[in-house]
Amino acid sequence: MEIKNSSAPLGAEITGLDLAQPVDDATFQTIENLFHERGVIVFRGQNLTEEEQIRFSRRFGDLEIHVATQCLRPGYPEILVVSNILEGGKPIGLADAGQYWHSDLSYLRNPSRCSLLLAREVPEAGGRVLGETLFASAAYAYDTLDPDLRAKLQPLVAVHGYSYRYQLQNAAGLRGALSQDQLKTVPDVRHPVLCRHPITGRNVLFVNEGFTHSLEGVAPEEAQPLLQQLFDHITRPEALYEHHWRVGDLLMWDNWLVQHRAIRNYELPLRRLMHRTTVAGVLKQ
Ligand code: SIN
């Protein structure tokens, strides 16, 4: 197994490891330590079945079943299909997943520990693979905050919500409305703006454009510009890792440590098919 860090403050690549085979404890520990340090890891060349992706993902914890049940892989509810492919005129998965900066499941009281996305088909045009995914480090964002701003943020609590984002995304009606029962599973939740990573204790700036819609007890006219300032700070170009996909990449990211955004620069007939597993959160800090 070979490890190469990216030149950004986050991200690493692992080659020479076949995740279809059982991973021994010592190797797993190396992966986990690297993951806690770099926030994003790509394992190249993984030709995994659904069962193998689920088995490796479970090494990190229990798996979430996504609220958008219409986008789950038939027979494998642990796998969320992220794809622009239509079958019989209908989307086979979330066609517009994550095209805004976000941290998966930050709208849960106990946000997801990590997500693992396996590239099964990637869109390619003119010798270039499209559909990149950008990552930004929330730890680097915390570390580089102006000290006065950090002190101001210390007591603040942010409100995160899934239905807020779902409605924005569904303006064109492509996703179908969430049922009342689905909505009940995702009420708004509150997280401190400055959090500690629940496993490593590392400080992070935990607000994201996708799901953070307000600050508790702060008037919208004050909260919105402040939130925008934080979103811009987190996603400054020097804080980014840009992932260029290859078929067989299994990319995993820590949802406390990083945020991400999918770039939609392709359309059918160029196809993109990804399978995502999402690991449940560990107990809150
Ligand atoms: C996601 O946010 O889970 C999807 C990211 C991607 O499709 O690149």
CSV table of C-alpha atoms and ligand atoms in Angstrom, one decimal:
chain,number,residue,atom,x,y,z
A,1,MET,CA,0.0,0.0,0.0
A,2,GLU,CA,1.3,3.4,-1.0
A,3,ILE,CA,0.2,6.7,0.5
A,4,LYS,CA,0.5,10.1,-1.2
A,5,ASN,CA,-0.8,13.4,0.4
A,6,SER,CA,-2.2,16.0,-1.9
A,7,SER,CA,-0.6,19.5,-1.9
A,8,ALA,CA,-3.7,21.0,-0.3
A,9,PRO,CA,-4.3,21.1,3.5
A,10,LEU,CA,-6.5,18.0,3.0
A,11,GLY,CA,-6.7,14.8,0.9
A,12,ALA,CA,-4.5,11.7,0.3
A,13,GLU,CA,-4.4,8.9,-2.2
A,14,ILE,CA,-3.9,5.2,-1.4
A,15,THR,CA,-2.8,2.8,-4.2
A,16,GLY,CA,-1.9,-0.8,-4.0
A,17,LEU,CA,-4.7,-2.0,-1.7
A,18,ASP,CA,-7.6,-4.2,-2.8
A,19,LEU,CA,-10.6,-3.4,-0.6
A,20,ALA,CA,-12.5,-6.5,-2.0
A,21,GLN,CA,-10.1,-8.4,0.3
A,22,PRO,CA,-10.4,-8.3,4.1
A,23,VAL,CA,-8.3,-5.4,5.6
A,24,ASP,CA,-6.3,-6.5,8.6
A,25,ASP,CA,-6.4,-4.4,11.8
A,26,ALA,CA,-2.9,-2.8,11.4
A,27,THR,CA,-3.7,-1.7,7.9
A,28,PHE,CA,-7.1,-0.4,9.0
A,29,GLN,CA,-5.4,1.6,11.8
A,30,THR,CA,-3.1,3.2,9.3
A,31,ILE,CA,-6.0,4.1,7.1
A,32,GLU,CA,-8.0,5.5,10.0
A,33,ASN,CA,-5.1,7.6,11.3
A,34,LEU,CA,-4.5,9.0,7.8
A,35,PHE,CA,-8.2,9.7,7.5
A,36,HIS,CA,-8.3,11.7,10.7
A,37,GLU,CA,-5.4,13.7,9.6
A,38,ARG,CA,-6.3,14.4,5.9
A,39,GLY,CA,-10.1,14.3,6.0
A,40,VAL,CA,-10.3,12.9,2.4
A,41,ILE,CA,-8.8,9.6,1.1
A,42,VAL,CA,-9.1,8.1,-2.4
A,43,PHE,CA,-8.5,4.4,-2.8
A,44,ARG,CA,-7.7,3.9,-6.5
A,45,GLY,CA,-8.6,0.9,-8.6
A,46,GLN,CA,-11.4,-0.6,-6.5
A,47,ASN,CA,-13.6,-3.0,-8.4
A,48,LEU,CA,-16.1,-3.6,-5.6
A,49,THR,CA,-19.5,-5.3,-5.4
A,50,GLU,CA,-22.2,-3.7,-3.4
A,51,GLU,CA,-21.6,-6.2,-0.5
A,52,GLU,CA,-17.8,-5.3,-0.5
A,53,GLN,CA,-18.4,-1.6,-0.4
A,54,ILE,CA,-20.9,-2.1,2.4
A,55,ARG,CA,-18.5,-4.4,4.3
A,56,PHE,CA,-15.6,-2.0,4.1
A,57,SER,CA,-17.8,1.0,5.0
A,58,ARG,CA,-19.1,-0.8,8.1
A,59,ARG,CA,-15.5,-0.9,9.5
A,60,PHE,CA,-16.1,2.8,10.3
A,61,GLY,CA,-19.5,2.3,12.0
A,62,ASP,CA,-23.2,1.7,11.4
A,63,LEU,CA,-24.5,2.7,8.0
A,64,GLU,CA,-27.3,5.3,7.5
A,65,ILE,CA,-30.3,4.7,5.3
A,66,HIS,CA,-30.8,8.0,3.4
A,67,VAL,CA,-34.1,9.8,3.8
A,68,ALA,CA,-34.5,10.0,0.0
A,69,THR,CA,-35.6,6.4,-0.1
A,70,GLN,CA,-36.6,6.6,-3.8
A,71,CYS,CA,-32.9,6.9,-4.6
A,72,LEU,CA,-31.6,3.8,-2.8
A,73,ARG,CA,-30.1,1.0,-4.7
A,74,PRO,CA,-32.8,-1.8,-5.0
A,75,GLY,CA,-31.8,-4.6,-2.7
A,76,TYR,CA,-29.1,-2.5,-0.9
A,77,PRO,CA,-30.8,0.2,1.2
A,78,GLU,CA,-27.4,1.2,2.6
A,79,ILE,CA,-26.4,2.5,-0.9
A,80,LEU,CA,-27.6,5.9,-2.1
A,81,VAL,CA,-27.4,6.1,-5.9
A,82,VAL,CA,-26.0,9.4,-7.1
A,83,SER,CA,-26.5,9.6,-10.8
A,84,ASN,CA,-27.8,11.6,-13.8
A,85,ILE,CA,-29.0,8.4,-15.5
A,86,LEU,CA,-32.6,7.9,-16.4
A,87,GLU,CA,-34.3,4.6,-16.8
A,88,GLY,CA,-37.8,4.5,-18.4
A,89,GLY,CA,-37.6,8.3,-18.2
A,90,LYS,CA,-37.1,8.3,-14.5
A,91,PRO,CA,-33.9,9.2,-12.5
A,92,ILE,CA,-32.3,6.1,-11.0
A,93,GLY,CA,-30.7,8.2,-8.2
A,94,LEU,CA,-30.2,11.7,-6.9
A,95,ALA,CA,-29.4,13.5,-10.1
A,96,ASP,CA,-28.4,16.8,-8.5
A,97,ALA,CA,-26.7,15.6,-5.3
A,98,GLY,CA,-24.4,18.0,-3.5
A,99,GLN,CA,-24.0,20.7,-6.1
A,100,TYR,CA,-23.5,23.2,-3.3
A,101,TRP,CA,-21.1,23.3,-0.4
A,102,HIS,CA,-22.2,20.9,2.3
A,103,SER,CA,-21.3,18.3,4.9
A,104,ASP,CA,-23.4,15.2,4.5
A,105,LEU,CA,-26.2,14.8,7.2
A,106,SER,CA,-25.1,17.9,9.2
A,107,TYR,CA,-28.9,18.3,9.5
A,108,LEU,CA,-29.0,15.3,11.9
A,109,ARG,CA,-28.5,15.8,15.7
A,110,ASN,CA,-25.6,13.3,15.3
A,111,PRO,CA,-24.2,14.1,11.9
A,112,SER,CA,-22.6,11.4,9.8
A,113,ARG,CA,-19.0,10.3,10.6
A,114,CYS,CA,-18.1,9.8,6.9
A,115,SER,CA,-19.3,9.0,3.4
A,116,LEU,CA,-17.8,6.7,0.9
A,117,LEU,CA,-18.5,7.3,-2.8
A,118,LEU,CA,-17.6,4.6,-5.4
A,119,ALA,CA,-17.2,5.8,-9.1
A,120,ARG,CA,-18.9,3.2,-11.4
A,121,GLU,CA,-19.3,5.4,-14.4
A,122,VAL,CA,-17.7,8.8,-15.0
A,123,PRO,CA,-18.6,11.3,-17.8
A,124,GLU,CA,-15.8,11.9,-20.2
A,125,ALA,CA,-15.5,14.4,-23.1
A,126,GLY,CA,-12.5,15.4,-25.2
A,127,GLY,CA,-10.2,13.2,-23.2
A,128,ARG,CA,-11.2,14.9,-19.9
A,129,VAL,CA,-13.2,13.4,-17.1
A,130,LEU,CA,-15.9,15.8,-15.9
A,131,GLY,CA,-18.0,15.9,-12.7
A,132,GLU,CA,-15.2,16.7,-10.3
A,133,THR,CA,-15.8,17.0,-6.6
A,134,LEU,CA,-14.3,19.8,-4.5
A,135,PHE,CA,-13.4,19.5,-0.9
A,136,ALA,CA,-12.6,22.2,1.7
A,137,SER,CA,-11.2,21.7,5.2
A,138,ALA,CA,-13.3,22.9,8.1
A,139,ALA,CA,-10.3,22.4,10.4
A,140,TYR,CA,-8.1,24.6,8.3
A,141,ALA,CA,-10.9,27.1,8.2
A,142,TYR,CA,-11.0,27.1,12.0
A,143,ASP,CA,-7.2,27.4,12.3
A,144,THR,CA,-7.1,30.4,9.9
A,145,LEU,CA,-10.0,32.4,11.5
A,146,ASP,CA,-9.2,35.9,12.6
A,147,PRO,CA,-9.0,35.7,16.4
A,148,ASP,CA,-11.6,38.4,17.0
A,149,LEU,CA,-14.0,36.7,14.7
A,150,ARG,CA,-13.4,33.4,16.4
A,151,ALA,CA,-14.2,35.0,19.8
A,152,LYS,CA,-17.4,36.4,18.3
A,153,LEU,CA,-18.4,33.0,17.0
A,154,GLN,CA,-17.6,31.1,20.2
A,155,PRO,CA,-21.1,31.4,21.8
A,156,LEU,CA,-23.1,31.1,18.5
A,157,VAL,CA,-25.3,28.1,17.6
A,158,ALA,CA,-26.3,27.4,14.0
A,159,VAL,CA,-29.5,25.9,12.7
A,160,HIS,CA,-29.2,23.1,10.0
A,161,GLY,CA,-32.1,21.6,8.0
A,162,TYR,CA,-32.6,19.1,5.2
A,163,SER,CA,-36.1,20.2,4.1
A,164,TYR,CA,-34.8,23.8,3.6
A,165,ARG,CA,-32.2,22.5,1.1
A,166,TYR,CA,-34.6,19.9,-0.4
A,167,GLN,CA,-37.1,22.5,-1.3
A,168,LEU,CA,-34.4,24.7,-2.9
A,169,GLN,CA,-33.1,21.7,-4.9
A,170,ASN,CA,-36.6,20.6,-5.9
A,171,ALA,CA,-37.7,24.0,-7.3
A,172,ALA,CA,-38.0,22.3,-10.8
A,173,GLY,CA,-39.9,19.3,-9.2
A,174,LEU,CA,-37.3,16.8,-10.5
A,175,ARG,CA,-37.0,15.0,-7.2
A,176,GLY,CA,-40.6,14.6,-6.2
A,177,ALA,CA,-41.8,16.1,-2.9
A,178,LEU,CA,-40.8,14.5,0.4
A,179,SER,CA,-43.7,12.9,2.2
A,180,GLN,CA,-44.8,14.2,5.6
A,181,ASP,CA,-43.4,11.0,7.1
A,182,GLN,CA,-40.0,11.6,5.5
A,183,LEU,CA,-40.1,15.2,6.6
A,184,LYS,CA,-40.7,14.2,10.2
A,185,THR,CA,-37.4,12.2,10.3
A,186,VAL,CA,-35.4,15.4,9.5
A,187,PRO,CA,-36.5,18.3,11.8
A,188,ASP,CA,-34.1,21.3,12.0
A,189,VAL,CA,-31.2,20.7,14.4
A,190,ARG,CA,-28.7,23.0,16.2
A,191,HIS,CA,-24.9,22.7,16.3
A,192,PRO,CA,-22.4,25.1,17.8
A,193,VAL,CA,-20.7,27.1,15.0
A,194,LEU,CA,-17.3,26.1,16.5
A,195,CYS,CA,-17.3,22.4,17.2
A,196,ARG,CA,-14.8,19.8,18.3
A,197,HIS,CA,-14.4,16.8,16.1
A,198,PRO,CA,-16.2,14.0,18.1
A,199,ILE,CA,-13.3,11.5,17.7
A,200,THR,CA,-10.1,13.5,17.5
A,201,GLY,CA,-11.2,16.7,19.3
A,202,ARG,CA,-9.8,18.8,16.5
A,203,ASN,CA,-11.5,22.2,16.2
A,204,VAL,CA,-13.7,22.8,13.2
A,205,LEU,CA,-15.8,25.6,11.8
A,206,PHE,CA,-19.1,23.7,11.4
A,207,VAL,CA,-21.4,25.7,9.2
A,208,ASN,CA,-22.2,24.9,5.5
A,209,GLU,CA,-24.0,26.6,2.7
A,210,GLY,CA,-26.1,23.6,2.0
A,211,PHE,CA,-27.9,23.0,5.2
A,212,THR,CA,-27.1,25.9,7.6
A,213,HIS,CA,-29.8,28.4,7.2
A,214,SER,CA,-29.7,30.6,10.3
A,215,LEU,CA,-28.1,31.4,13.6
A,216,GLU,CA,-30.1,30.9,16.8
A,217,GLY,CA,-31.2,34.2,18.3
A,218,VAL,CA,-29.5,36.3,15.6
A,219,ALA,CA,-31.7,38.4,13.3
A,220,PRO,CA,-31.6,37.2,9.7
A,221,GLU,CA,-30.2,40.6,8.5
A,222,GLU,CA,-27.1,40.1,10.8
A,223,ALA,CA,-26.9,36.3,10.5
A,224,GLN,CA,-27.0,36.0,6.7
A,225,PRO,CA,-23.9,38.2,5.9
A,226,LEU,CA,-22.0,36.5,8.8
A,227,LEU,CA,-22.8,33.0,7.5
A,228,GLN,CA,-21.9,34.1,4.0
A,229,GLN,CA,-18.5,35.4,5.3
A,230,LEU,CA,-17.9,32.0,6.9
A,231,PHE,CA,-18.9,30.0,3.8
A,232,ASP,CA,-16.5,32.1,1.7
A,233,HIS,CA,-13.7,31.7,4.3
A,234,ILE,CA,-14.1,27.9,4.3
A,235,THR,CA,-14.1,27.6,0.5
A,236,ARG,CA,-11.1,29.9,-0.3
A,237,PRO,CA,-9.2,28.5,-3.3
A,238,GLU,CA,-6.1,27.7,-1.2
A,239,ALA,CA,-8.2,25.5,1.2
A,240,LEU,CA,-9.5,23.2,-1.6
A,241,TYR,CA,-8.7,19.7,-2.8
A,242,GLU,CA,-10.2,19.0,-6.2
A,243,HIS,CA,-10.9,15.4,-6.9
A,244,HIS,CA,-10.6,14.2,-10.5
A,245,TRP,CA,-12.5,10.9,-10.8
A,246,ARG,CA,-11.5,7.6,-12.3
A,247,VAL,CA,-13.7,4.6,-12.6
A,248,GLY,CA,-12.9,2.4,-9.5
A,249,ASP,CA,-12.1,5.3,-7.2
A,250,LEU,CA,-13.5,4.8,-3.7
A,251,LEU,CA,-13.4,8.3,-2.2
A,252,MET,CA,-14.1,8.7,1.5
A,253,TRP,CA,-14.5,11.9,3.4
A,254,ASP,CA,-15.0,13.0,7.1
A,255,ASN,CA,-18.1,15.0,7.4
A,256,TRP,CA,-16.9,16.9,10.4
A,257,LEU,CA,-13.5,17.7,9.0
A,258,VAL,CA,-14.4,18.6,5.5
A,259,GLN,CA,-17.2,20.0,3.2
A,260,HIS,CA,-17.7,19.1,-0.4
A,261,ARG,CA,-19.4,20.2,-3.6
A,262,ALA,CA,-20.1,18.3,-6.8
A,263,ILE,CA,-19.4,20.1,-10.1
A,264,ARG,CA,-22.2,19.6,-12.7
A,265,ASN,CA,-20.3,20.3,-15.9
A,266,TYR,CA,-21.8,17.3,-17.9
A,267,GLU,CA,-25.2,16.3,-19.2
A,268,LEU,CA,-26.7,13.1,-20.8
A,269,PRO,CA,-25.7,11.3,-22.9
A,270,LEU,CA,-22.6,11.6,-20.7
A,271,ARG,CA,-23.4,9.3,-17.7
A,272,ARG,CA,-22.2,9.5,-14.2
A,273,LEU,CA,-23.0,6.7,-11.7
A,274,MET,CA,-21.8,6.8,-8.1
A,275,HIS,CA,-22.7,4.6,-5.1
A,276,ARG,CA,-22.6,6.2,-1.7
A,277,THR,CA,-22.5,4.6,1.7
A,278,THR,CA,-22.8,6.9,4.7
A,279,VAL,CA,-21.5,6.0,8.1
A,280,ALA,CA,-23.6,7.1,11.1
A,281,GLY,CA,-22.2,9.6,13.6
A,282,VAL,CA,-20.4,8.7,16.7
A,283,LEU,CA,-21.7,10.3,19.9
A,284,LYS,CA,-21.8,14.1,19.8
A,285,GLN,CA,-18.9,16.1,21.4
B,1,SIN,C1,-22.5,13.8,-2.6
B,1,SIN,O1,-22.6,15.0,-2.1
B,1,SIN,O2,-22.6,12.8,-1.9
B,1,SIN,C2,-22.2,13.6,-4.0
B,1,SIN,C3,-20.8,14.1,-4.4
B,1,SIN,C4,-20.6,13.9,-5.9
B,1,SIN,O3,-21.5,13.4,-6.6
B,1,SIN,O4,-19.5,14.2,-6.3
